[in-house]
């Protein structure tokens, strides 16, 4: 088991675009090691997702898994998924405004932004295309918290962090989050909202 050091907010590598993984790389020991390290690091840190740049590898690879997670206790279980070169397309009417029931609002956190949560509103239904760790095509529609997680991880691959998209007036440290953000507000699936724009990574 290899738990890698996690990059934290302020490390410029978190702000870079990750490179597309070439087909031949999927067979290489370095890729298999990357997958193992991502899974081990995510699980050790109680994450529901992790992207390769968070352990200092600028490749378009991420892992997602929800299994009785203490940081997001209301999330439905998601078996381990690995995504290589993912693209995510929101399934919404308009890309500028999310109508009733098109958005999900979650007080997100991040393994690279310790001690901070903030409310992020995202499309609640997305089409995900990627390769899995064996190079097989994935083309699926994901909804609810899983849709939010994959958008958070995809952002990492483009140098974007949740704090770029969060309503800055909702940012909270753990004690105050527990004290002031009632459970019903932590995950609200099926709301309306405007899509927050994030700055483009260089
Ligand atoms: Zn994150």
PDB file of C-alpha atoms and ligand atoms in Angstrom:
ATOM      1  CA  UNK A   1       0.000   0.000   0.000  1.00  0.00           C
ATOM      2  CA  UNK A   2       1.356   3.378  -1.000  1.00  0.00           C
ATOM      3  CA  UNK A   3      -0.229   6.484   0.359  1.00  0.00           C
ATOM      4  CA  UNK A   4       1.241   9.391  -1.559  1.00  0.00           C
ATOM      5  CA  UNK A   5       1.691  12.912  -0.305  1.00  0.00           C
ATOM      6  CA  UNK A   6      -1.224  15.080  -1.348  1.00  0.00           C
ATOM      7  CA  UNK A   7      -0.662  18.434  -2.997  1.00  0.00           C
ATOM      8  CA  UNK A   8      -2.384  21.260  -1.143  1.00  0.00           C
ATOM      9  CA  UNK A   9      -3.982  24.547  -2.134  1.00  0.00           C
ATOM     10  CA  UNK A  10      -1.229  26.912  -3.253  1.00  0.00           C
ATOM     11  CA  UNK A  11       0.857  24.277  -5.009  1.00  0.00           C
ATOM     12  CA  UNK A  12       1.040  25.507  -8.619  1.00  0.00           C
ATOM     13  CA  UNK A  13       0.781  21.970  -9.977  1.00  0.00           C
ATOM     14  CA  UNK A  14      -2.880  21.952  -8.872  1.00  0.00           C
ATOM     15  CA  UNK A  15      -3.443  24.794 -11.328  1.00  0.00           C
ATOM     16  CA  UNK A  16      -2.059  23.075 -14.406  1.00  0.00           C
ATOM     17  CA  UNK A  17      -3.868  21.089 -17.041  1.00  0.00           C
ATOM     18  CA  UNK A  18      -3.240  17.370 -16.912  1.00  0.00           C
ATOM     19  CA  UNK A  19      -2.066  15.576 -20.049  1.00  0.00           C
ATOM     20  CA  UNK A  20      -4.156  13.081 -21.983  1.00  0.00           C
ATOM     21  CA  UNK A  21      -3.080   9.478 -21.344  1.00  0.00           C
ATOM     22  CA  UNK A  22      -1.920   7.718 -24.520  1.00  0.00           C
ATOM     23  CA  UNK A  23      -3.213   4.207 -25.209  1.00  0.00           C
ATOM     24  CA  UNK A  24       0.222   2.613 -24.854  1.00  0.00           C
ATOM     25  CA  UNK A  25       0.632   4.091 -21.372  1.00  0.00           C
ATOM     26  CA  UNK A  26      -2.217   1.962 -20.029  1.00  0.00           C
ATOM     27  CA  UNK A  27       0.036  -1.087 -20.246  1.00  0.00           C
ATOM     28  CA  UNK A  28       2.997   0.502 -18.500  1.00  0.00           C
ATOM     29  CA  UNK A  29       4.012  -0.242 -14.905  1.00  0.00           C
ATOM     30  CA  UNK A  30       3.961   3.477 -14.119  1.00  0.00           C
ATOM     31  CA  UNK A  31       0.260   3.647 -14.981  1.00  0.00           C
ATOM     32  CA  UNK A  32      -0.600   0.602 -12.895  1.00  0.00           C
ATOM     33  CA  UNK A  33       1.343   2.123 -10.019  1.00  0.00           C
ATOM     34  CA  UNK A  34      -0.507   5.425 -10.458  1.00  0.00           C
ATOM     35  CA  UNK A  35      -3.876   3.655 -10.238  1.00  0.00           C
ATOM     36  CA  UNK A  36      -2.848   1.809  -7.084  1.00  0.00           C
ATOM     37  CA  UNK A  37      -1.470   4.947  -5.474  1.00  0.00           C
ATOM     38  CA  UNK A  38      -4.608   6.941  -6.284  1.00  0.00           C
ATOM     39  CA  UNK A  39      -6.850   4.318  -4.712  1.00  0.00           C
ATOM     40  CA  UNK A  40      -4.664   3.904  -1.618  1.00  0.00           C
ATOM     41  CA  UNK A  41      -4.330   7.654  -1.100  1.00  0.00           C
ATOM     42  CA  UNK A  42      -8.051   8.304  -1.605  1.00  0.00           C
ATOM     43  CA  UNK A  43      -9.038   5.601   0.868  1.00  0.00           C
ATOM     44  CA  UNK A  44      -6.469   6.622   3.476  1.00  0.00           C
ATOM     45  CA  UNK A  45      -7.716  10.210   3.359  1.00  0.00           C
ATOM     46  CA  UNK A  46     -11.424   9.266   3.478  1.00  0.00           C
ATOM     47  CA  UNK A  47     -12.032  10.842   0.084  1.00  0.00           C
ATOM     48  CA  UNK A  48     -14.883  10.070  -2.298  1.00  0.00           C
ATOM     49  CA  UNK A  49     -12.681  10.919  -5.258  1.00  0.00           C
ATOM     50  CA  UNK A  50      -9.143  11.835  -6.193  1.00  0.00           C
ATOM     51  CA  UNK A  51      -7.441  13.046  -9.342  1.00  0.00           C
ATOM     52  CA  UNK A  52      -3.875  12.304 -10.387  1.00  0.00           C
ATOM     53  CA  UNK A  53      -2.689  15.931 -10.132  1.00  0.00           C
ATOM     54  CA  UNK A  54      -3.507  15.778  -6.410  1.00  0.00           C
ATOM     55  CA  UNK A  55      -0.596  13.370  -5.985  1.00  0.00           C
ATOM     56  CA  UNK A  56       1.600  15.342  -8.342  1.00  0.00           C
ATOM     57  CA  UNK A  57       0.994  13.363 -11.542  1.00  0.00           C
ATOM     58  CA  UNK A  58      -0.280  15.617 -14.336  1.00  0.00           C
ATOM     59  CA  UNK A  59      -2.224  12.941 -16.189  1.00  0.00           C
ATOM     60  CA  UNK A  60      -5.956  12.773 -16.899  1.00  0.00           C
ATOM     61  CA  UNK A  61      -6.808   9.997 -14.468  1.00  0.00           C
ATOM     62  CA  UNK A  62      -9.164  10.022 -11.497  1.00  0.00           C
ATOM     63  CA  UNK A  63     -10.745   7.568  -9.083  1.00  0.00           C
ATOM     64  CA  UNK A  64     -14.176   7.708  -7.422  1.00  0.00           C
ATOM     65  CA  UNK A  65     -15.539   5.536  -4.632  1.00  0.00           C
ATOM     66  CA  UNK A  66     -18.214   6.056  -1.990  1.00  0.00           C
ATOM     67  CA  UNK A  67     -18.494   3.426   0.679  1.00  0.00           C
ATOM     68  CA  UNK A  68     -19.903   4.553   4.000  1.00  0.00           C
ATOM     69  CA  UNK A  69     -17.917   7.761   3.793  1.00  0.00           C
ATOM     70  CA  UNK A  70     -17.696   9.779   7.028  1.00  0.00           C
ATOM     71  CA  UNK A  71     -17.085  13.067   5.232  1.00  0.00           C
ATOM     72  CA  UNK A  72     -20.237  12.654   3.104  1.00  0.00           C
ATOM     73  CA  UNK A  73     -22.470  10.337   5.133  1.00  0.00           C
ATOM     74  CA  UNK A  74     -25.605  10.854   3.017  1.00  0.00           C
ATOM     75  CA  UNK A  75     -24.009  10.000  -0.338  1.00  0.00           C
ATOM     76  CA  UNK A  76     -25.242   6.788  -1.927  1.00  0.00           C
ATOM     77  CA  UNK A  77     -22.629   4.055  -2.282  1.00  0.00           C
ATOM     78  CA  UNK A  78     -20.597   4.055  -5.476  1.00  0.00           C
ATOM     79  CA  UNK A  79     -18.330   1.116  -6.272  1.00  0.00           C
ATOM     80  CA  UNK A  80     -14.765   1.999  -7.248  1.00  0.00           C
ATOM     81  CA  UNK A  81     -14.530   3.634 -10.671  1.00  0.00           C
ATOM     82  CA  UNK A  82     -11.411   4.708 -12.524  1.00  0.00           C
ATOM     83  CA  UNK A  83     -11.686   7.245 -15.315  1.00  0.00           C
ATOM     84  CA  UNK A  84      -8.985   7.906 -17.886  1.00  0.00           C
ATOM     85  CA  UNK A  85      -9.264  10.966 -20.186  1.00  0.00           C
ATOM     86  CA  UNK A  86     -12.804  11.737 -18.979  1.00  0.00           C
ATOM     87  CA  UNK A  87     -15.155  14.252 -20.552  1.00  0.00           C
ATOM     88  CA  UNK A  88     -18.312  15.403 -18.827  1.00  0.00           C
ATOM     89  CA  UNK A  89     -21.235  17.065 -20.586  1.00  0.00           C
ATOM     90  CA  UNK A  90     -24.024  18.525 -18.429  1.00  0.00           C
ATOM     91  CA  UNK A  91     -27.472  17.317 -19.501  1.00  0.00           C
ATOM     92  CA  UNK A  92     -29.269  20.612 -18.974  1.00  0.00           C
ATOM     93  CA  UNK A  93     -31.472  22.950 -20.976  1.00  0.00           C
ATOM     94  CA  UNK A  94     -29.213  25.975 -20.760  1.00  0.00           C
ATOM     95  CA  UNK A  95     -25.571  26.181 -19.822  1.00  0.00           C
ATOM     96  CA  UNK A  96     -26.015  29.578 -18.187  1.00  0.00           C
ATOM     97  CA  UNK A  97     -28.872  28.840 -15.845  1.00  0.00           C
ATOM     98  CA  UNK A  98     -30.059  25.628 -14.221  1.00  0.00           C
ATOM     99  CA  UNK A  99     -33.823  25.417 -13.990  1.00  0.00           C
ATOM    100  CA  UNK A 100     -35.792  23.751 -11.222  1.00  0.00           C
ATOM    101  CA  UNK A 101     -34.461  20.261 -10.511  1.00  0.00           C
ATOM    102  CA  UNK A 102     -31.457  20.612 -12.815  1.00  0.00           C
ATOM    103  CA  UNK A 103     -28.923  21.463 -10.116  1.00  0.00           C
ATOM    104  CA  UNK A 104     -27.385  19.845  -7.080  1.00  0.00           C
ATOM    105  CA  UNK A 105     -25.928  21.957  -4.319  1.00  0.00           C
ATOM    106  CA  UNK A 106     -23.310  20.405  -2.045  1.00  0.00           C
ATOM    107  CA  UNK A 107     -20.994  21.719   0.642  1.00  0.00           C
ATOM    108  CA  UNK A 108     -17.933  20.298  -1.038  1.00  0.00           C
ATOM    109  CA  UNK A 109     -14.554  19.665   0.454  1.00  0.00           C
ATOM    110  CA  UNK A 110     -11.339  18.539  -1.156  1.00  0.00           C
ATOM    111  CA  UNK A 111      -8.345  16.451  -0.157  1.00  0.00           C
ATOM    112  CA  UNK A 112      -6.197  19.299  -1.504  1.00  0.00           C
ATOM    113  CA  UNK A 113      -8.089  22.008   0.411  1.00  0.00           C
ATOM    114  CA  UNK A 114      -8.004  20.777   3.993  1.00  0.00           C
ATOM    115  CA  UNK A 115     -10.262  22.249   6.659  1.00  0.00           C
ATOM    116  CA  UNK A 116     -12.580  24.022   4.262  1.00  0.00           C
ATOM    117  CA  UNK A 117     -16.058  23.380   2.934  1.00  0.00           C
ATOM    118  CA  UNK A 118     -18.141  25.550   0.677  1.00  0.00           C
ATOM    119  CA  UNK A 119     -21.375  25.315  -1.232  1.00  0.00           C
ATOM    120  CA  UNK A 120     -21.030  24.520  -4.916  1.00  0.00           C
ATOM    121  CA  UNK A 121     -23.952  24.281  -7.325  1.00  0.00           C
ATOM    122  CA  UNK A 122     -23.505  22.031 -10.333  1.00  0.00           C
ATOM    123  CA  UNK A 123     -25.672  20.311 -12.932  1.00  0.00           C
ATOM    124  CA  UNK A 124     -27.150  17.211 -11.299  1.00  0.00           C
ATOM    125  CA  UNK A 125     -27.143  15.073 -14.451  1.00  0.00           C
ATOM    126  CA  UNK A 126     -24.187  14.582 -16.768  1.00  0.00           C
ATOM    127  CA  UNK A 127     -22.994  12.348 -19.584  1.00  0.00           C
ATOM    128  CA  UNK A 128     -19.602  10.850 -18.725  1.00  0.00           C
ATOM    129  CA  UNK A 129     -17.307   9.496 -21.386  1.00  0.00           C
ATOM    130  CA  UNK A 130     -13.912   8.053 -20.544  1.00  0.00           C
ATOM    131  CA  UNK A 131     -11.791   4.953 -20.672  1.00  0.00           C
ATOM    132  CA  UNK A 132     -11.590   2.665 -17.696  1.00  0.00           C
ATOM    133  CA  UNK A 133      -8.269   1.440 -16.341  1.00  0.00           C
ATOM    134  CA  UNK A 134      -8.229  -1.386 -18.901  1.00  0.00           C
ATOM    135  CA  UNK A 135      -8.844   0.964 -21.831  1.00  0.00           C
ATOM    136  CA  UNK A 136     -12.516   0.038 -22.257  1.00  0.00           C
ATOM    137  CA  UNK A 137     -14.993   2.732 -23.276  1.00  0.00           C
ATOM    138  CA  UNK A 138     -17.278   4.248 -20.664  1.00  0.00           C
ATOM    139  CA  UNK A 139     -20.329   6.203 -21.841  1.00  0.00           C
ATOM    140  CA  UNK A 140     -22.853   6.648 -19.041  1.00  0.00           C
ATOM    141  CA  UNK A 141     -25.312   9.130 -17.563  1.00  0.00           C
ATOM    142  CA  UNK A 142     -24.620   9.932 -13.926  1.00  0.00           C
ATOM    143  CA  UNK A 143     -26.940  11.797 -11.581  1.00  0.00           C
ATOM    144  CA  UNK A 144     -27.039  13.342  -8.128  1.00  0.00           C
ATOM    145  CA  UNK A 145     -23.986  13.289  -5.851  1.00  0.00           C
ATOM    146  CA  UNK A 146     -22.066  11.080  -8.294  1.00  0.00           C
ATOM    147  CA  UNK A 147     -22.540  13.714 -11.008  1.00  0.00           C
ATOM    148  CA  UNK A 148     -21.171  16.356  -8.634  1.00  0.00           C
ATOM    149  CA  UNK A 149     -18.189  14.197  -7.684  1.00  0.00           C
ATOM    150  CA  UNK A 150     -17.170  13.535 -11.276  1.00  0.00           C
ATOM    151  CA  UNK A 151     -17.422  17.248 -12.098  1.00  0.00           C
ATOM    152  CA  UNK A 152     -15.222  18.051  -9.085  1.00  0.00           C
ATOM    153  CA  UNK A 153     -12.622  15.494 -10.239  1.00  0.00           C
ATOM    154  CA  UNK A 154     -12.786  16.662 -13.852  1.00  0.00           C
ATOM    155  CA  UNK A 155     -12.107  20.188 -12.633  1.00  0.00           C
ATOM    156  CA  UNK A 156      -8.877  18.949 -11.041  1.00  0.00           C
ATOM    157  CA  UNK A 157      -7.725  17.711 -14.449  1.00  0.00           C
ATOM    158  CA  UNK A 158      -8.148  21.259 -15.761  1.00  0.00           C
ATOM    159  CA  UNK A 159      -6.501  23.095 -12.882  1.00  0.00           C
ATOM    160  CA  UNK A 160      -9.758  24.163 -11.229  1.00  0.00           C
ATOM    161  CA  UNK A 161     -10.522  23.750  -7.511  1.00  0.00           C
ATOM    162  CA  UNK A 162     -13.914  23.775  -5.807  1.00  0.00           C
ATOM    163  CA  UNK A 163     -13.098  27.071  -4.102  1.00  0.00           C
ATOM    164  CA  UNK A 164     -13.158  28.661  -7.576  1.00  0.00           C
ATOM    165  CA  UNK A 165     -16.788  27.644  -7.970  1.00  0.00           C
ATOM    166  CA  UNK A 166     -18.019  27.863  -4.376  1.00  0.00           C
ATOM    167  CA  UNK A 167     -20.239  30.641  -3.103  1.00  0.00           C
ATOM    168  CA  UNK A 168     -17.467  32.353  -1.129  1.00  0.00           C
ATOM    169  CA  UNK A 169     -19.892  33.513   1.567  1.00  0.00           C
ATOM    170  CA  UNK A 170     -20.522  29.863   2.501  1.00  0.00           C
ATOM    171  CA  UNK A 171     -16.891  28.816   3.077  1.00  0.00           C
ATOM    172  CA  UNK A 172     -16.548  27.229   6.496  1.00  0.00           C
ATOM    173  CA  UNK A 173     -13.958  25.506   8.662  1.00  0.00           C
ATOM    174  CA  UNK A 174     -14.991  22.149  10.157  1.00  0.00           C
ATOM    175  CA  UNK A 175     -16.230  23.306  13.582  1.00  0.00           C
ATOM    176  CA  UNK A 176     -18.338  26.087  12.099  1.00  0.00           C
ATOM    177  CA  UNK A 177     -19.607  23.806   9.316  1.00  0.00           C
ATOM    178  CA  UNK A 178     -20.824  21.347  11.941  1.00  0.00           C
ATOM    179  CA  UNK A 179     -22.292  24.129  14.053  1.00  0.00           C
ATOM    180  CA  UNK A 180     -24.026  26.260  11.432  1.00  0.00           C
ATOM    181  CA  UNK A 181     -24.755  24.213   8.333  1.00  0.00           C
ATOM    182  CA  UNK A 182     -27.787  22.105   9.111  1.00  0.00           C
ATOM    183  CA  UNK A 183     -27.788  18.583   7.720  1.00  0.00           C
ATOM    184  CA  UNK A 184     -30.573  19.349   5.245  1.00  0.00           C
ATOM    185  CA  UNK A 185     -28.464  22.070   3.622  1.00  0.00           C
ATOM    186  CA  UNK A 186     -25.306  20.000   3.172  1.00  0.00           C
ATOM    187  CA  UNK A 187     -26.554  18.130   0.111  1.00  0.00           C
ATOM    188  CA  UNK A 188     -29.570  19.521  -1.728  1.00  0.00           C
ATOM    189  CA  UNK A 189     -30.399  17.575  -4.867  1.00  0.00           C
ATOM    190  CA  UNK A 190     -32.909  19.100  -7.247  1.00  0.00           C
ATOM    191  CA  UNK A 191     -32.609  22.853  -7.009  1.00  0.00           C
ATOM    192  CA  UNK A 192     -32.292  25.670  -9.488  1.00  0.00           C
ATOM    193  CA  UNK A 193     -29.227  27.820  -9.766  1.00  0.00           C
ATOM    194  CA  UNK A 194     -26.798  29.685 -11.923  1.00  0.00           C
ATOM    195  CA  UNK A 195     -23.704  27.896 -13.053  1.00  0.00           C
ATOM    196  CA  UNK A 196     -20.630  29.361 -11.497  1.00  0.00           C
ATOM    197  CA  UNK A 197     -17.899  30.063 -13.963  1.00  0.00           C
ATOM    198  CA  UNK A 198     -14.395  29.098 -13.045  1.00  0.00           C
ATOM    199  CA  UNK A 199     -11.274  30.730 -14.411  1.00  0.00           C
ATOM    200  CA  UNK A 200      -9.554  28.894 -17.195  1.00  0.00           C
ATOM    201  CA  UNK A 201      -6.309  27.198 -16.325  1.00  0.00           C
ATOM    202  CA  UNK A 202      -3.270  28.169 -18.330  1.00  0.00           C
TER     203      UNK A 202
HETATM  204 ZN1  LIG B   1     -10.753  17.782  -4.851  1.00  0.00          ZN
END
